[in-house]
Coordinates of C-alpha atoms in Angstrom, one line a residue:
M1 CA 86.9 2.7 -161.8
G2 CA 85.6 5.9 -160.3
T3 CA 83.3 3.9 -157.9
G4 CA 86.2 1.7 -156.8
L5 CA 88.4 4.7 -156.1
K6 CA 85.5 6.3 -154.1
E7 CA 85.1 3.2 -152.1
Q8 CA 88.8 3.0 -151.4
L9 CA 88.9 6.6 -150.2
S10 CA 85.8 6.0 -148.1
S11 CA 87.5 2.9 -146.5
L12 CA 90.6 4.9 -145.8
L13 CA 88.7 7.7 -144.1
C14 CA 86.8 5.1 -142.0
Y15 CA 90.1 3.5 -141.0
L16 CA 91.6 6.9 -140.1
Q17 CA 88.6 7.8 -138.0
D18 CA 89.1 4.7 -135.8
P19 CA 89.8 6.1 -132.2
V20 CA 92.0 3.1 -131.5
L21 CA 94.6 4.6 -133.8
V22 CA 94.7 7.7 -131.6
A23 CA 94.7 5.6 -128.4
R24 CA 97.7 3.6 -129.7
F25 CA 99.6 6.7 -130.6
Q26 CA 99.0 8.1 -127.1
Q27 CA 100.2 4.8 -125.5
L28 CA 103.3 5.0 -127.8
C29 CA 104.0 8.4 -126.4
G30 CA 103.5 7.2 -122.8
V31 CA 100.0 8.4 -122.0
R32 CA 97.7 5.8 -120.5
G33 CA 94.2 6.2 -119.3
A34 CA 92.8 4.7 -116.1
F35 CA 89.6 3.4 -117.7
A36 CA 87.6 0.7 -116.0
K37 CA 86.7 -2.3 -118.1
S38 CA 83.0 -1.4 -118.2
E39 CA 83.8 2.2 -119.0
A40 CA 86.2 1.2 -121.9
G41 CA 83.3 -0.2 -123.8
I42 CA 84.5 -3.7 -124.0
N43 CA 81.0 -5.0 -123.8
G44 CA 79.4 -2.4 -126.0
G45 CA 79.6 1.1 -127.3
G46 CA 78.8 3.0 -124.2
G47 CA 82.0 5.0 -124.4
G48 CA 81.1 6.4 -127.8
E49 CA 77.7 7.4 -126.6
R50 CA 79.1 9.2 -123.6
A51 CA 81.6 11.0 -125.8
E52 CA 78.8 12.1 -128.1
R53 CA 76.8 13.4 -125.1
A54 CA 79.9 15.2 -123.8
R55 CA 80.2 17.1 -127.1
Q56 CA 76.8 18.5 -126.5
R57 CA 76.2 18.8 -130.3
V58 CA 73.4 18.3 -132.8
A59 CA 74.3 17.7 -136.4
D60 CA 71.2 19.2 -138.1
P61 CA 68.5 21.8 -137.5
G62 CA 66.1 19.1 -136.7
G63 CA 68.0 18.0 -133.7
K64 CA 68.9 14.5 -134.9
V65 CA 72.5 13.4 -134.4
E66 CA 74.2 12.8 -137.7
K67 CA 75.5 9.2 -137.7
S68 CA 78.7 8.6 -139.5
R69 CA 79.0 5.8 -142.0
C70 CA 81.9 4.6 -139.8
N71 CA 81.4 3.6 -136.2
N72 CA 83.4 6.1 -134.2
N73 CA 84.1 3.7 -131.3
G74 CA 86.8 1.3 -132.5
V75 CA 86.5 -0.8 -129.4
A76 CA 82.8 -1.5 -130.0
N77 CA 83.7 -2.5 -133.6
G78 CA 85.7 -5.4 -132.1
T79 CA 89.1 -4.0 -133.0
G80 CA 90.0 -3.9 -129.4
G81 CA 91.6 -0.8 -127.8
P82 CA 94.5 -0.8 -125.4
G83 CA 93.3 -2.6 -122.3
A84 CA 93.3 -1.2 -118.9
A85 CA 95.1 -4.3 -117.5
G86 CA 98.6 -3.5 -116.5
D87 CA 98.1 0.2 -116.5
P88 CA 100.0 2.1 -113.8
V89 CA 98.1 2.6 -110.6
A90 CA 99.1 6.2 -110.1
V91 CA 96.9 8.6 -112.1
K92 CA 96.8 12.3 -112.5
P93 CA 93.6 14.3 -113.0
L94 CA 93.2 16.7 -115.9
R95 CA 92.5 20.4 -115.5
R96 CA 88.8 21.2 -115.4
N97 CA 87.1 22.9 -118.3
S98 CA 85.5 26.0 -116.8
L99 CA 83.0 26.4 -119.7
T100 CA 81.6 22.8 -120.0
G101 CA 82.4 21.5 -116.5
D102 CA 84.2 18.5 -118.1
S103 CA 87.1 17.3 -115.9
G104 CA 88.2 14.6 -118.3
H105 CA 89.6 11.2 -117.4
E106 CA 92.5 10.5 -115.1
F107 CA 95.6 9.4 -116.9
H108 CA 99.2 8.4 -116.2
I109 CA 102.4 9.7 -117.8
N110 CA 105.0 7.2 -118.6
N111 CA 107.2 9.5 -120.7
R112 CA 107.4 12.9 -119.0
L113 CA 109.7 14.4 -121.7
L114 CA 107.3 13.7 -124.5
Y115 CA 104.3 14.8 -122.5
Y116 CA 105.7 18.2 -121.6
L117 CA 107.2 18.6 -125.1
F118 CA 103.8 18.0 -126.7
T119 CA 102.0 20.1 -124.1
C120 CA 104.3 23.0 -124.8
G121 CA 103.8 22.5 -128.5
T122 CA 100.0 22.5 -128.1
E123 CA 100.2 25.8 -126.2
L124 CA 101.6 27.4 -129.4
G125 CA 98.0 27.2 -130.7
N126 CA 96.3 28.6 -127.6
E127 CA 95.6 32.1 -126.3
L128 CA 98.6 32.4 -124.0
F129 CA 101.0 32.1 -126.9
Y130 CA 99.1 34.5 -129.2
I131 CA 98.7 37.1 -126.5
S132 CA 102.5 37.2 -126.0
F133 CA 104.0 36.3 -129.4
F134 CA 102.2 38.8 -131.6
P135 CA 102.7 41.8 -129.3
F136 CA 106.4 40.8 -128.9
L137 CA 106.7 41.1 -132.7
V138 CA 105.1 44.5 -132.7
W139 CA 107.1 45.9 -129.8
N140 CA 110.5 44.4 -130.5
V141 CA 110.8 43.1 -134.0
D142 CA 108.8 44.4 -136.9
P143 CA 105.2 45.9 -136.8
L144 CA 104.7 45.4 -140.5
V145 CA 105.5 41.7 -140.4
A146 CA 103.3 41.3 -137.3
R147 CA 100.3 43.1 -138.9
R148 CA 100.3 41.0 -142.1
L149 CA 100.9 37.8 -140.1
I150 CA 97.9 38.5 -138.0
I151 CA 95.7 39.2 -141.1
L152 CA 96.6 35.7 -142.3
W153 CA 96.1 34.2 -138.9
V154 CA 92.6 35.7 -138.6
W155 CA 91.5 34.4 -141.9
V156 CA 93.1 31.0 -141.5
M157 CA 91.5 30.5 -138.1
Y158 CA 88.1 31.8 -139.1
V159 CA 87.8 29.6 -142.2
G160 CA 89.1 26.6 -140.2
Q161 CA 86.6 27.2 -137.3
C162 CA 83.7 27.6 -139.7
T163 CA 84.7 24.5 -141.7
K164 CA 84.5 22.5 -138.5
D165 CA 80.9 23.4 -138.0
V166 CA 80.2 22.6 -141.7
M167 CA 82.0 19.2 -141.8
R168 CA 80.7 18.2 -138.3
W169 CA 83.2 15.4 -137.8
P170 CA 83.1 14.4 -134.1
R171 CA 86.2 13.8 -132.0
P172 CA 87.3 10.2 -131.4
A173 CA 85.4 8.4 -128.7
S174 CA 86.8 8.4 -125.1
P175 CA 87.5 5.7 -124.1
P176 CA 89.6 4.4 -125.7
V177 CA 91.2 7.8 -126.3
V178 CA 92.5 9.7 -123.3
K179 CA 91.3 13.3 -123.1
V180 CA 94.6 14.9 -122.4
E181 CA 93.1 18.3 -123.3
V182 CA 89.4 18.8 -122.5
F183 CA 88.9 22.4 -123.3
Y184 CA 88.2 21.7 -127.0
N185 CA 86.1 18.5 -126.4
S186 CA 82.8 20.2 -127.2
E187 CA 83.8 21.3 -130.7
Y188 CA 84.4 19.3 -133.9
S189 CA 87.8 18.1 -135.0
M190 CA 88.0 18.4 -138.8
P191 CA 90.2 20.3 -139.8
S192 CA 92.6 20.7 -136.9
T193 CA 93.0 24.4 -136.3
H194 CA 96.0 23.7 -134.2
A195 CA 97.7 22.3 -137.3
M196 CA 96.4 25.2 -139.4
S197 CA 97.7 27.9 -137.1
G198 CA 101.0 25.9 -136.7
T199 CA 101.4 25.9 -140.4
A200 CA 100.2 29.5 -141.1
V201 CA 102.0 31.4 -138.3
P202 CA 104.2 29.4 -139.0
L203 CA 105.4 27.5 -136.0
A204 CA 105.4 23.7 -135.7
T205 CA 102.7 22.8 -133.2
L206 CA 103.2 19.4 -131.7
L207 CA 99.9 17.7 -130.9
L208 CA 98.9 15.3 -128.2
T209 CA 95.2 16.2 -128.2
Q210 CA 92.2 14.5 -129.7
D211 CA 92.9 15.1 -133.4
R212 CA 93.0 12.2 -135.8
W213 CA 95.7 11.9 -138.5
E214 CA 93.5 13.1 -141.3
D215 CA 92.4 16.1 -139.1
V216 CA 96.0 17.2 -138.8
I217 CA 96.9 16.5 -142.5
V218 CA 93.8 18.3 -143.8
G219 CA 94.5 21.2 -141.4
F220 CA 98.1 21.5 -142.8
F221 CA 97.1 21.5 -146.5
Y222 CA 94.0 23.6 -145.9
S223 CA 96.1 26.4 -144.3
L224 CA 98.5 26.2 -147.3
L225 CA 95.5 26.7 -149.6
I226 CA 94.3 29.7 -147.6
L227 CA 97.8 31.2 -147.6
L228 CA 98.0 30.8 -151.4
F229 CA 94.8 32.7 -151.8
F230 CA 95.4 35.5 -149.3
S231 CA 99.1 36.1 -149.5
P232 CA 98.9 38.2 -152.8
A233 CA 96.2 40.4 -151.1
L234 CA 98.1 41.2 -147.9
E235 CA 99.6 44.5 -149.1
V236 CA 96.3 45.7 -150.4
I237 CA 94.5 44.8 -147.2
D238 CA 97.2 46.3 -144.9
T239 CA 97.2 49.5 -147.0
F240 CA 93.4 49.7 -146.8
H241 CA 93.6 49.4 -143.0
Q242 CA 96.0 52.3 -142.8
I243 CA 94.8 54.9 -145.2
N244 CA 91.1 54.5 -146.0
R245 CA 89.0 56.9 -143.9
Y246 CA 86.1 54.5 -143.6
A247 CA 88.4 51.5 -142.7
P248 CA 87.5 51.4 -138.9
I249 CA 83.7 51.3 -139.6
L250 CA 84.1 48.7 -142.3
I251 CA 86.5 46.6 -140.3
I252 CA 84.3 46.5 -137.2
S253 CA 81.1 45.8 -139.3
L254 CA 82.8 43.1 -141.4
H255 CA 84.3 41.2 -138.5
A256 CA 81.1 41.4 -136.5
G257 CA 79.1 40.2 -139.5
L258 CA 81.4 37.2 -140.0
G259 CA 81.0 36.4 -136.3
L260 CA 77.2 36.4 -136.7
F261 CA 77.4 34.1 -139.7
S262 CA 79.7 31.6 -138.0
F263 CA 77.3 31.5 -135.0
T264 CA 74.5 30.3 -137.3
L265 CA 76.4 27.2 -138.6
D266 CA 75.8 25.0 -135.6
T267 CA 74.8 24.8 -132.0
W268 CA 76.9 26.1 -129.1
S269 CA 80.4 25.0 -128.7
T270 CA 83.7 26.5 -127.5
S271 CA 84.6 27.0 -131.2
R272 CA 82.0 29.8 -131.5
G273 CA 83.6 31.8 -128.7
D274 CA 87.0 31.2 -130.2
T275 CA 85.8 32.5 -133.6
A276 CA 84.4 35.7 -132.0
Q277 CA 87.6 36.1 -130.0
I278 CA 89.8 35.8 -133.2
L279 CA 87.6 38.2 -135.1
G280 CA 87.5 40.7 -132.3
T281 CA 91.3 40.6 -131.9
G282 CA 91.8 41.0 -135.7
A283 CA 89.3 43.9 -135.8
G284 CA 91.0 45.7 -132.8
I285 CA 94.4 45.3 -134.4
A286 CA 93.2 46.5 -137.8
V287 CA 91.6 49.6 -136.2
A288 CA 94.8 50.2 -134.2
T289 CA 96.8 50.0 -137.5
H290 CA 94.6 52.8 -138.9
V291 CA 95.1 55.0 -135.8
N292 CA 98.8 54.4 -135.7
Y293 CA 99.2 55.4 -139.3
Q294 CA 97.1 58.6 -138.8
L295 CA 99.0 59.6 -135.6
A296 CA 102.4 58.4 -136.9
V297 CA 102.9 56.3 -133.8
I298 CA 104.4 53.4 -135.7
V299 CA 106.0 54.4 -139.1
D300 CA 106.9 51.6 -141.5
P301 CA 110.4 51.7 -143.1
T302 CA 110.6 53.2 -146.6
A303 CA 111.9 51.3 -149.5
S304 CA 115.3 53.1 -149.3
M305 CA 115.8 51.8 -145.8
L306 CA 115.5 48.2 -146.9
P307 CA 117.0 45.7 -146.2
L308 CA 117.0 46.5 -142.5
Q309 CA 120.1 45.8 -140.5
L310 CA 120.0 44.0 -137.2
P311 CA 121.3 46.2 -134.3
P312 CA 124.3 44.8 -132.5
L313 CA 123.3 42.4 -129.7
S314 CA 124.0 43.8 -126.2
F315 CA 122.7 43.5 -122.6
G316 CA 121.1 46.9 -122.9
L317 CA 119.1 45.9 -126.0
V318 CA 118.0 42.6 -124.4
G319 CA 117.0 44.4 -121.3
L320 CA 115.0 47.0 -123.2
C321 CA 113.2 44.3 -125.2
L322 CA 112.4 42.4 -122.0
L323 CA 111.2 45.6 -120.3
R324 CA 108.9 46.4 -123.2
F325 CA 107.6 42.8 -123.2
V326 CA 106.9 42.6 -119.5
L327 CA 105.3 46.0 -119.3
G328 CA 103.2 45.5 -122.4
V329 CA 101.9 42.1 -121.4
L330 CA 101.0 43.5 -117.9
V331 CA 98.9 46.2 -119.6
I332 CA 97.2 43.6 -121.9
L333 CA 96.4 41.3 -119.0
V334 CA 95.0 44.1 -116.9
T335 CA 93.0 45.3 -119.8
R336 CA 91.6 41.8 -120.5
A337 CA 90.7 41.2 -116.8
V338 CA 88.9 44.6 -116.4
M339 CA 87.0 44.2 -119.7
K340 CA 85.9 40.6 -118.8
A341 CA 84.7 41.8 -115.4
L342 CA 82.7 44.6 -116.9
T343 CA 81.5 43.1 -120.2
I344 CA 79.7 39.9 -119.1
P345 CA 77.3 41.6 -116.6
L346 CA 76.8 44.5 -119.0
V347 CA 75.9 42.3 -122.0
C348 CA 73.7 40.1 -119.9
W349 CA 71.9 43.2 -118.6
V350 CA 71.4 44.5 -122.1
V351 CA 70.0 41.3 -123.6
G352 CA 68.0 40.5 -120.4
I353 CA 69.8 37.3 -119.4
S354 CA 70.7 36.5 -115.8
S355 CA 74.5 36.7 -115.2
K356 CA 74.4 34.6 -112.0
D357 CA 75.3 31.4 -114.0
V358 CA 78.1 32.7 -116.2
R359 CA 78.7 29.4 -117.8
K360 CA 75.0 29.0 -118.9
A361 CA 74.8 32.7 -120.0
R362 CA 77.8 32.3 -122.3
Q363 CA 76.2 29.5 -124.1
N364 CA 73.8 32.1 -125.5
M365 CA 74.8 33.7 -128.8
Q366 CA 73.5 37.1 -127.6
V367 CA 76.0 37.0 -124.7
E368 CA 79.0 35.1 -126.1
L369 CA 79.5 36.9 -129.4
P370 CA 79.5 40.5 -128.1
Y371 CA 81.3 39.5 -124.9
R372 CA 84.2 37.9 -126.7
Y373 CA 84.2 40.4 -129.5
I374 CA 84.3 43.5 -127.3
V375 CA 86.9 42.1 -124.8
Y376 CA 89.4 40.9 -127.5
W377 CA 88.8 43.9 -129.7
T378 CA 90.0 46.0 -126.7
V379 CA 92.9 43.6 -126.2
G380 CA 94.0 43.8 -129.8
F381 CA 93.7 47.6 -129.9
S382 CA 95.6 48.0 -126.7
A383 CA 98.5 45.7 -127.9
F384 CA 98.9 47.6 -131.2
C385 CA 98.0 51.2 -130.2
I386 CA 97.8 51.9 -126.5
V387 CA 100.9 50.1 -125.5
P388 CA 103.1 51.6 -128.3
C389 CA 101.7 55.1 -127.3
L390 CA 102.7 54.3 -123.7
F391 CA 106.2 53.3 -124.8
V392 CA 106.5 56.6 -126.7
Y393 CA 105.4 58.6 -123.6
I394 CA 107.8 56.9 -121.2
G395 CA 110.7 56.8 -123.7
L396 CA 110.8 53.1 -124.5
S397 CA 109.9 53.3 -128.2

């Protein structure tokens, strides 16, 4: 009976890994690729091989690509993906991936409402959202909630990114799948960290990228498991960040060590830089929490002040919140731009790697880890310490 159940689960996983399922869902949502017949792999599995090369990954230290028990190219299996015949003539190019050089396939949008809805939903799991949402919570809502939310976010994303490099499940073959978002094409898919962050933050992240159904489902339940484990420890961790005299040193060392560990799990991919970015942001915010507590820049409400009452909504309050948000985001963006311009050449010079080809240099662990960590440590520290101090100085606190 156990063997039969195992075979059924294996068959279900093989079925869910079929890229044709993703392609059909994309067509249902009005996204159609402009694949030529030869490119679509009708006569063979060429599309799957190209997708494997595009991922630029190896699955074991020996350099041999790990072959799944299930063929990742549903078209080559004979299931037959959505054909190119009858596709709209007009196509739109995808944005270029500045790290890998991948420009993706051209595609046509038949349902603009769904496309832009899903695109906006996907952005809820990207840097632009985090760099505006978390600071907004600190500056205008509740710093305590923001700090503890970020602790959960850092651990959920870190565990999720590391799990990808342990599981090593490739993304579905393209074609037949349309690469609507190419930035994450060089990293593995299981579990979906978009689904994990959308569950943990929590905000519902609508996906129209290259995640299979089981990637999203596993990401959802995986984040719930991490939340169950870390939620009871939030107060202890947050208090440690604030009052322990050695907290800054331990925080920086721990997050840097976790980054080094994650970089040893597999070969280069965009997920490694994302992991360093998340850890750097979390470390910067944690150190800022310690500094804020010591300088009394941000004071948490006492138990006697709870529950907090919302202030009456007025044009003045809305204007003040918007002014804080715009000014704070400008400071963060300027900080990030300056640190990026300074850090890459500096790190390349320190480790003895040419900075002429930035894309190639950043595929080296000695460059990517310190570059991302330093830049986003500064961004996190600025958002939670420098900007609040600026608000106090100019009377916007």
